[in-house]
XYZ file of C-alpha atoms in Angstrom:
563
model
C -25.180 -39.920 -1.989
C -23.746 -42.734 0.684
C -20.652 -41.653 2.455
C -21.103 -37.864 2.274
C -21.955 -35.420 5.018
C -23.062 -32.043 5.317
C -21.007 -29.421 7.276
C -22.139 -28.540 10.752
C -19.965 -25.534 10.875
C -21.485 -22.250 10.472
C -20.637 -19.842 7.605
C -20.192 -16.743 9.870
C -17.203 -17.305 12.334
C -14.745 -19.488 13.426
C -12.748 -20.444 16.604
C -9.184 -20.333 16.914
C -7.240 -20.390 20.166
C -10.413 -20.165 22.275
C -11.360 -16.712 20.711
C -14.340 -16.190 18.505
C -13.224 -14.482 15.111
C -15.790 -12.674 12.580
C -16.286 -14.019 9.440
C -13.993 -12.340 6.761
C -15.889 -13.176 3.233
C -18.999 -12.903 1.697
C -20.956 -15.731 3.627
C -22.812 -14.195 6.466
C -25.806 -15.079 8.621
C -27.856 -12.352 9.856
C -30.542 -12.961 12.476
C -30.328 -16.618 11.751
C -31.131 -15.936 7.635
C -28.257 -15.816 5.049
C -27.366 -12.565 4.109
C -28.616 -11.599 0.565
C -26.478 -8.952 0.034
C -23.342 -11.046 -0.023
C -24.271 -14.234 -2.122
C -22.222 -17.314 -1.622
C -19.868 -17.751 -4.674
C -19.084 -21.302 -3.991
C -21.035 -24.218 -4.303
C -19.968 -25.538 -0.727
C -22.491 -28.458 -1.278
C -21.572 -29.645 -4.585
C -17.687 -29.647 -3.695
C -17.967 -31.579 -0.752
C -20.158 -34.255 -2.593
C -17.094 -34.305 -5.432
C -14.253 -34.319 -2.724
C -16.325 -37.118 -0.902
C -16.790 -39.031 -4.141
C -13.292 -38.458 -5.191
C -12.299 -40.099 -1.668
C -14.027 -42.898 -2.191
C -12.902 -43.811 -5.333
C -9.467 -43.664 -3.924
C -10.613 -45.968 -1.559
C -11.442 -48.828 -3.887
C -14.812 -47.914 -5.122
C -16.313 -47.043 -8.295
C -19.103 -45.816 -10.376
C -21.540 -47.568 -12.694
C -19.923 -47.920 -15.945
C -22.062 -45.643 -17.822
C -20.973 -42.729 -15.450
C -17.686 -43.175 -16.002
C -17.844 -43.792 -19.548
C -19.185 -40.376 -19.609
C -15.827 -39.236 -17.827
C -17.850 -37.678 -14.718
C -16.025 -37.643 -11.466
C -18.678 -35.365 -10.190
C -22.445 -35.113 -9.946
C -24.469 -33.447 -12.460
C -24.836 -29.590 -11.955
C -28.764 -29.366 -11.405
C -28.768 -32.158 -8.805
C -27.311 -30.473 -6.091
C -30.122 -29.898 -3.455
C -30.435 -28.147 -0.056
C -29.443 -31.053 1.785
C -26.131 -32.195 -0.257
C -27.438 -35.443 -1.283
C -27.180 -34.672 -5.135
C -26.524 -38.281 -6.308
C -28.451 -41.288 -5.891
C -26.496 -43.747 -8.121
C -24.911 -46.464 -5.927
C -21.295 -46.656 -5.236
C -19.794 -50.570 -4.921
C -16.449 -52.038 -4.326
C -14.751 -52.940 -7.449
C -13.712 -56.480 -7.739
C -11.004 -57.814 -9.946
C -11.182 -56.300 -13.589
C -8.738 -56.380 -16.933
C -6.726 -53.400 -17.616
C -8.542 -53.022 -20.840
C -11.867 -52.298 -18.721
C -9.695 -49.977 -16.189
C -11.336 -46.678 -17.614
C -14.740 -47.984 -18.034
C -15.022 -49.335 -14.766
C -12.750 -47.179 -12.437
C -10.190 -47.760 -10.297
C -9.402 -50.927 -8.452
C -6.912 -49.907 -5.879
C -5.453 -46.333 -4.316
C -2.910 -46.367 -6.777
C -5.253 -46.580 -9.802
C -7.391 -43.886 -8.367
C -4.387 -41.770 -8.195
C -4.060 -42.040 -11.858
C -7.881 -41.380 -12.394
C -7.152 -38.163 -11.088
C -4.029 -37.398 -12.905
C -5.839 -38.106 -16.413
C -5.259 -35.218 -18.442
C -7.390 -34.292 -21.663
C -5.890 -33.862 -24.920
C -5.699 -30.057 -24.950
C -4.079 -27.989 -27.557
C -1.214 -25.917 -26.869
C -0.888 -22.173 -26.180
C -1.341 -19.899 -28.922
C 1.522 -17.942 -27.652
C 4.241 -21.082 -26.841
C 4.554 -24.961 -27.465
C 3.939 -27.096 -24.502
C 7.399 -28.040 -22.892
C 7.954 -31.604 -21.821
C 7.171 -31.955 -18.214
C 9.991 -32.763 -16.030
C 9.368 -35.732 -13.030
C 7.133 -34.419 -10.573
C 7.027 -35.061 -7.025
C 3.588 -36.526 -6.784
C 3.253 -36.540 -2.708
C 3.688 -32.976 -2.815
C 1.148 -31.944 -5.360
C -1.156 -30.113 -3.380
C -0.589 -27.532 -0.543
C -3.329 -26.053 1.382
C -3.125 -23.333 4.024
C -5.917 -22.038 6.439
C -5.553 -20.148 9.969
C -7.007 -22.939 11.723
C -5.137 -26.131 9.690
C -1.884 -24.584 9.077
C 0.177 -25.998 6.277
C -1.150 -29.008 5.045
C 0.696 -31.096 1.654
C -1.153 -34.069 -0.008
C -0.914 -36.145 -3.176
C -4.859 -35.277 -3.898
C -7.549 -33.022 -2.463
C -9.611 -35.973 -0.344
C -6.428 -36.196 1.224
C -5.763 -32.633 2.484
C -9.460 -33.344 3.903
C -7.828 -36.391 5.710
C -4.631 -34.546 6.587
C -6.438 -31.829 8.131
C -7.134 -30.952 11.926
C -9.276 -27.915 13.050
C -9.616 -26.342 16.742
C -12.741 -26.514 18.212
C -14.824 -24.326 20.469
C -13.791 -26.140 23.975
C -10.150 -25.929 22.877
C -9.782 -29.211 21.232
C -8.851 -30.417 17.704
C -10.616 -32.625 15.305
C -10.514 -33.667 11.614
C -12.985 -31.981 9.474
C -16.050 -33.768 8.229
C -16.267 -32.230 4.891
C -13.867 -30.194 2.859
C -15.758 -26.878 3.026
C -15.377 -26.716 6.340
C -11.639 -25.519 5.416
C -12.667 -23.090 3.395
C -14.994 -21.307 6.043
C -12.207 -20.308 8.415
C -11.353 -16.932 6.951
C -8.468 -16.857 4.436
C -7.499 -20.071 2.731
C -4.878 -20.438 0.199
C -4.758 -23.924 -2.092
C -1.534 -24.288 -4.283
C -1.994 -27.220 -7.194
C 1.130 -28.448 -9.265
C 0.282 -29.755 -12.528
C -3.366 -29.584 -12.079
C -5.566 -32.472 -14.037
C -9.064 -32.346 -15.312
C -10.397 -33.137 -11.741
C -9.207 -30.081 -10.657
C -10.168 -28.024 -13.334
C -13.948 -29.729 -12.865
C -13.784 -28.597 -9.672
C -12.891 -24.970 -10.260
C -15.035 -24.532 -12.899
C -18.055 -25.822 -11.371
C -17.831 -25.486 -7.551
C -15.891 -22.127 -7.772
C -17.662 -20.935 -10.642
C -14.478 -19.838 -12.324
C -15.203 -18.463 -16.279
C -14.415 -20.354 -18.839
C -11.816 -18.364 -20.231
C -9.856 -18.723 -17.083
C -9.989 -22.368 -17.129
C -8.804 -22.294 -20.952
C -5.854 -19.999 -19.707
C -4.582 -22.319 -17.077
C -5.115 -25.495 -19.098
C -3.423 -24.307 -22.182
C -0.519 -22.927 -20.234
C -1.038 -19.568 -21.119
C 2.143 -17.890 -21.252
C 1.118 -14.045 -21.769
C 1.248 -12.245 -18.574
C -2.101 -10.672 -18.038
C -4.506 -9.246 -15.058
C -7.970 -9.993 -15.804
C -11.015 -8.743 -13.508
C -13.949 -11.151 -13.163
C -17.458 -11.118 -11.449
C -16.452 -12.225 -7.962
C -12.656 -12.830 -8.633
C -9.809 -11.825 -10.517
C -7.347 -13.685 -12.162
C -3.470 -13.151 -12.420
C -0.653 -14.721 -14.993
C 2.735 -14.070 -13.783
C 5.872 -15.708 -15.409
C 8.739 -16.865 -13.505
C 11.623 -19.294 -14.746
C 13.779 -22.361 -13.963
C 16.244 -20.776 -11.888
C 18.295 -24.254 -11.807
C 21.515 -23.104 -13.771
C 22.637 -26.564 -14.756
C 19.595 -27.724 -16.426
C 19.072 -27.729 -20.081
C 15.904 -25.222 -19.546
C 17.438 -22.708 -17.431
C 15.829 -19.316 -17.838
C 13.054 -21.182 -19.792
C 9.559 -19.361 -18.597
C 7.003 -20.975 -16.506
C 3.778 -19.584 -15.484
C 2.285 -19.123 -12.191
C -1.638 -18.566 -12.167
C -3.682 -17.335 -9.652
C -7.421 -16.842 -9.056
C -7.909 -14.624 -6.211
C -11.328 -14.806 -4.337
C -12.814 -12.799 -1.672
C -12.169 -15.256 1.107
C -9.003 -17.264 -0.385
C -6.707 -18.129 -3.334
C -6.128 -20.829 -5.652
C -2.678 -20.682 -7.463
C -1.656 -23.457 -10.188
C 1.718 -23.810 -11.896
C 3.112 -26.598 -14.299
C 6.377 -27.174 -13.027
C 8.400 -27.304 -9.819
C 8.893 -23.974 -7.870
C 9.539 -22.812 -4.397
C 7.717 -19.689 -4.852
C 4.558 -20.844 -2.731
C 6.972 -22.439 0.060
C 8.823 -19.185 0.220
C 5.308 -17.148 0.607
C 4.407 -19.607 3.413
C 7.593 -19.031 5.352
C 7.041 -15.457 5.067
C 3.605 -15.312 6.527
C 5.251 -17.693 9.276
C 7.627 -14.890 10.074
C 5.414 -12.235 9.681
C 1.985 -13.480 11.216
C 1.985 -11.562 14.198
C 2.651 -8.081 12.008
C 0.411 -8.528 8.764
C -3.490 -8.790 8.175
C -3.905 -11.869 5.911
C -5.679 -11.729 3.263
C -6.082 -13.078 -0.243
C -4.944 -10.131 -1.769
C -1.895 -9.911 0.324
C -0.993 -13.691 -0.575
C -1.266 -13.283 -4.109
C 1.220 -9.741 -3.200
C 3.218 -12.052 -1.631
C 3.399 -14.510 -4.323
C 4.112 -11.864 -7.127
C 6.833 -10.164 -4.682
C 8.726 -13.484 -4.391
C 8.609 -14.104 -8.267
C 9.876 -10.733 -8.988
C 12.816 -10.959 -6.198
C 13.823 -14.243 -7.659
C 15.224 -12.303 -10.945
C 17.726 -10.627 -8.495
C 20.280 -13.447 -8.595
C 20.395 -13.931 -12.192
C 20.553 -10.315 -12.881
C 23.434 -9.852 -10.464
C 25.320 -12.485 -12.094
C 24.562 -10.857 -15.727
C 26.031 -7.991 -14.175
C 29.208 -9.165 -12.657
C 29.745 -11.074 -16.430
C 29.295 -7.696 -18.159
C 31.605 -5.822 -15.963
C 34.364 -8.385 -16.564
C 33.534 -8.364 -20.498
C 33.889 -4.629 -20.465
C 37.325 -4.750 -18.812
C 38.625 -7.279 -20.660
C 37.567 -6.765 -24.246
C 40.313 -4.133 -25.042
C 43.218 -5.871 -22.409
C 43.464 -9.470 -23.277
C 46.354 -10.732 -25.668
C 45.664 -12.232 -29.056
C 45.543 -15.487 -27.979
C 43.173 -14.888 -25.123
C 40.472 -13.668 -27.127
C 39.297 -16.780 -28.565
C 36.264 -17.102 -26.430
C 35.714 -13.196 -25.910
C 32.476 -13.353 -28.777
C 31.199 -16.464 -27.147
C 30.959 -15.178 -23.560
C 29.376 -11.593 -25.184
C 26.808 -13.876 -27.284
C 25.979 -15.685 -24.319
C 25.416 -13.150 -21.873
C 23.834 -10.963 -24.632
C 21.131 -13.978 -24.833
C 20.703 -14.227 -20.777
C 19.727 -10.306 -20.726
C 17.378 -10.852 -23.408
C 15.758 -13.810 -22.161
C 15.489 -11.568 -18.474
C 14.301 -8.644 -20.253
C 11.605 -10.777 -21.973
C 10.318 -12.134 -18.564
C 10.507 -8.922 -16.974
C 8.500 -6.671 -20.112
C 5.050 -7.339 -19.093
C 5.096 -7.531 -15.418
C 4.944 -3.487 -14.807
C 1.647 -3.257 -16.946
C 0.276 -6.419 -14.795
C 1.222 -4.894 -11.417
C -0.032 -1.322 -12.475
C -3.466 -2.972 -13.479
C -3.849 -4.299 -9.777
C -2.527 -1.155 -8.562
C -5.393 0.327 -10.371
C -7.759 -1.604 -9.210
C -6.721 -1.077 -5.562
C -6.333 2.533 -6.055
C -10.127 2.668 -7.283
C -11.037 0.652 -4.176
C -9.093 3.003 -2.153
C -10.573 6.233 -3.399
C -14.036 4.869 -3.541
C -14.214 3.400 0.281
C -14.470 6.993 1.928
C -17.627 7.694 -0.176
C -19.150 4.341 0.789
C -18.496 4.840 4.390
C -19.175 8.554 4.853
C -21.390 7.997 8.111
C -18.401 6.300 9.442
C -16.062 9.165 8.512
C -18.312 11.755 9.786
C -18.454 9.686 13.178
C -14.563 9.384 13.207
C -14.436 13.194 12.745
C -16.570 14.113 15.699
C -14.755 11.315 17.966
C -11.519 13.093 16.892
C -12.819 16.556 17.754
C -13.735 15.064 20.946
C -10.752 13.389 21.646
C -8.791 16.711 21.216
C -11.247 18.809 23.152
C -10.899 16.152 25.961
C -7.014 16.191 25.665
C -6.659 19.852 25.587
C -9.622 21.434 27.542
C -9.718 19.284 30.694
C -12.737 20.148 33.110
C -13.279 23.366 31.302
C -13.680 21.940 27.914
C -16.134 19.048 28.969
C -18.075 21.752 30.817
C -18.281 23.627 27.605
C -19.084 20.459 25.802
C -21.817 19.431 27.949
C -23.232 22.889 27.874
C -23.243 22.684 23.924
C -25.020 19.408 24.323
C -27.816 20.797 26.573
C -28.147 23.419 24.065
C -28.965 21.579 21.218
C -25.248 20.930 19.871
C -23.271 17.811 19.445
C -23.550 15.458 22.555
C -20.967 15.287 24.744
C -18.451 12.366 25.194
C -16.718 11.150 28.086
C -13.249 10.229 28.108
C -13.987 6.534 29.511
C -16.186 6.069 26.188
C -13.534 7.559 23.934
C -11.637 4.609 23.443
C -14.317 2.056 23.412
C -16.191 4.246 20.476
C -12.647 4.458 18.764
C -12.178 0.947 18.682
C -15.685 0.152 17.824
C -15.275 2.604 15.006
C -11.838 0.926 13.412
C -13.731 -2.435 13.587
C -15.939 -1.441 11.050
C -15.604 -3.859 7.995
C -15.496 -0.570 5.449
C -12.557 0.762 7.170
C -10.759 -2.345 7.711
C -11.009 -2.868 3.623
C -9.984 0.683 3.209
C -6.941 0.171 5.227
C -6.428 -3.183 3.655
C -6.434 -1.978 0.417
C -3.961 1.096 1.031
C -1.518 -1.058 2.480
C -1.889 -3.367 -0.503
C -1.273 -0.625 -2.956
C 1.929 0.300 -1.105
C 3.005 -3.172 -1.530
C 2.450 -3.463 -5.238
C 4.122 0.112 -5.631
C 7.326 -1.716 -4.146
C 6.790 -4.746 -6.375
C 6.815 -2.144 -9.654
C 9.845 -0.315 -8.358
C 11.800 -3.384 -8.361
C 10.401 -4.426 -11.633
C 11.366 -0.909 -13.364
C 14.821 -1.054 -11.748
C 15.669 -4.369 -13.277
C 14.504 -3.446 -16.793
C 16.684 -0.175 -16.435
C 19.374 -2.527 -15.432
C 19.082 -4.537 -17.831
C 18.744 -2.249 -20.557
C 22.447 -0.612 -19.627
C 23.893 -4.070 -19.767
C 22.569 -4.187 -23.318
C 24.050 -0.774 -24.360
C 27.184 -2.078 -22.421
C 27.588 -5.408 -23.948
C 26.673 -3.781 -27.557
C 29.593 -1.555 -26.905
C 31.859 -3.918 -26.043
C 30.883 -5.830 -29.122
C 31.695 -3.050 -31.025
C 35.348 -2.809 -29.341
C 35.668 -6.287 -29.858
C 34.958 -6.587 -33.415
C 37.098 -3.214 -33.708
C 40.193 -4.963 -32.378
C 39.468 -7.905 -34.497
C 39.290 -5.537 -37.577
C 42.608 -3.676 -36.453
C 44.593 -6.905 -36.095
C 43.449 -7.880 -39.544
C 44.521 -4.531 -41.043
C 48.154 -5.000 -39.187
C 48.653 -8.433 -40.509
C 47.567 -7.213 -44.095
C 49.944 -4.626 -43.739
C 52.613 -7.070 -42.906
C 51.870 -9.230 -45.959
C 52.151 -6.033 -48.160
C 55.154 -5.577 -46.838
C 56.606 -8.965 -47.513
C 55.033 -8.830 -51.160
C 56.544 -5.484 -52.041
C 60.143 -6.978 -50.866
C 60.016 -9.858 -53.038
C 58.280 -8.014 -55.710
C 61.496 -5.673 -55.703
C 63.965 -8.431 -55.717
C 61.922 -10.119 -58.759
C 62.618 -6.859 -60.530
C 66.225 -6.855 -60.014
C 66.993 -10.468 -61.250
C 64.703 -10.353 -64.203
C 67.022 -7.653 -66.321
C 70.020 -9.832 -65.160
C 68.134 -13.051 -66.500
C 67.397 -11.273 -69.473
C 71.125 -10.321 -70.044
C 72.381 -13.689 -69.392
C 70.019 -15.266 -71.730
C 70.691 -12.943 -74.551
C 74.428 -12.988 -74.232
C 75.073 -16.464 -72.244
C 75.720 -18.262 -75.819
C 77.871 -15.549 -77.739
C 81.020 -15.078 -75.199
C 83.600 -17.289 -73.858
C 83.217 -18.385 -70.305
C 85.496 -19.896 -67.945
C 86.130 -23.514 -67.975
C 85.023 -24.186 -71.816
C 87.417 -26.687 -72.852
C 89.844 -25.653 -75.588
C 89.497 -21.989 -74.756
C 91.495 -21.696 -72.008
C 93.746 -19.169 -73.569
C 90.657 -16.824 -75.122
C 90.350 -13.438 -73.488
C 87.478 -13.100 -71.384
C 86.850 -9.518 -71.698
C 83.041 -9.699 -72.337
C 82.306 -12.060 -69.623
C 83.800 -9.813 -67.304
C 82.477 -6.465 -68.500
C 79.102 -8.558 -68.718
C 79.421 -9.470 -65.133
C 80.612 -6.256 -63.953
C 77.648 -4.476 -65.815
C 75.096 -6.898 -63.728
C 76.798 -6.133 -60.463
C 77.121 -2.428 -61.059
C 73.298 -2.704 -61.843
C 72.583 -4.816 -58.768
C 74.273 -1.966 -56.723
C 72.487 1.101 -58.091
C 68.902 -0.708 -57.666
C 69.808 -1.556 -54.003
C 70.835 1.517 -53.226
C 67.353 3.237 -55.163
C 65.481 0.537 -53.141
C 66.851 1.767 -50.119
C 66.619 5.854 -50.667
C 62.652 4.915 -51.312
C 62.269 2.640 -48.836
C 61.289 0.154 -51.151
C 63.346 -2.985 -48.958
């Protein structure tokens, strides 16, 4: 294909800081021939072709309408040859075309080229959750690439990662790599993609040979946390959350996807997050103390996601303690928002528990994998172990026996026993033994196993804390409801007392009303015209009787505590 170049860098080694570094992955050359025991799992030639083609499209070239209508941004799978020229269809500079023919004829500018690569298929939503609306994304930071030779490179597209990168040459200078595969052959690499598009998924599936199930999980934004092992990589889905307290999507889940190969790792996420930037800062701080591998990067990413839960959980702890202290101390006019506080805090506790629930299973799965590798590694390198035992025994003898031990060892060697080892050769033999790939991988697996155990400990501690917070909130809720019920009972008792008093006075007045109604028309009362001289004996008698009844009734009511 015009404009495409083949890589001139070998798969075996790299030069960094004027030092030769042996290869770390499965791409080796032995005596000028590719080692067939570790087949290449990445189609470097096809990857370089696709990236070069994407770069040309970004710069204003377009394919024939036939190729674009088929939706292809890369060559067919069977066209990749050993020379990498796997596409003979011409690329031509675009002319002025109408917007209706944009997709059929290709982009006409760099901006339209960007929109071409940002196109996404109408994929179905995940079975476990509906696809949430995406917030505005920083296009200039969608791709973050890291390797030992290039450092950190951020770009809006994969082709611009290549144009923005520089690598060191064996003579101590620096140059821009000719093809994208040069960036992947220098030991450990990391590519982080924000909101991947169809072009990214095609590159991952075709040239990195990623299984369609993994592509489907990433494309549908699968939110179920999982750990899956495939032929030449393993896949991890780990959930984080929106950490902006002032946003409407606070504590909403967002998944991070990691595809971990032998030589590198590719991560995906659909919402802006700082986890990959935190890991890069951690790598910069600890670069002289760690052995950088894709497994370590994956651990660091999981560890940063897990640690991000610490701040919200601490906030929940403060709120729980405040609620527990105030639920029985607040006055009547201060308890109006207590139920709302309890409900909001319990909602946050349940959200955090739901996010942390499956993380322990994922970490246990990873620990099981590294534990199996850690247990099998000594069996696979039994000869190295035997040599280590011999060298250690010789070292012990040389350190304790002095000249007499050397003489005894030499005599044993002459008699047909173990060969003697000189003191000056002892350190060199030990360094050669420790430099064997089997023991190095064995050591790295043991280190990753310890790191994953630390993550598991943090997850279990957080889950236990959230469980205790839920119990405290449940108790506080019960205490609050009991206090409300007690206040209602007190108010009901007061109401009953008032009603009882009114009932007593009503019972007191009813007999007097009956008497006045029965005798009021039959006796003389004061003030009647023409009856001023008539005696009022009956009137005074009835009035005295009602007064006496009233006094007696009040005394009885006071005696029986009715009033």
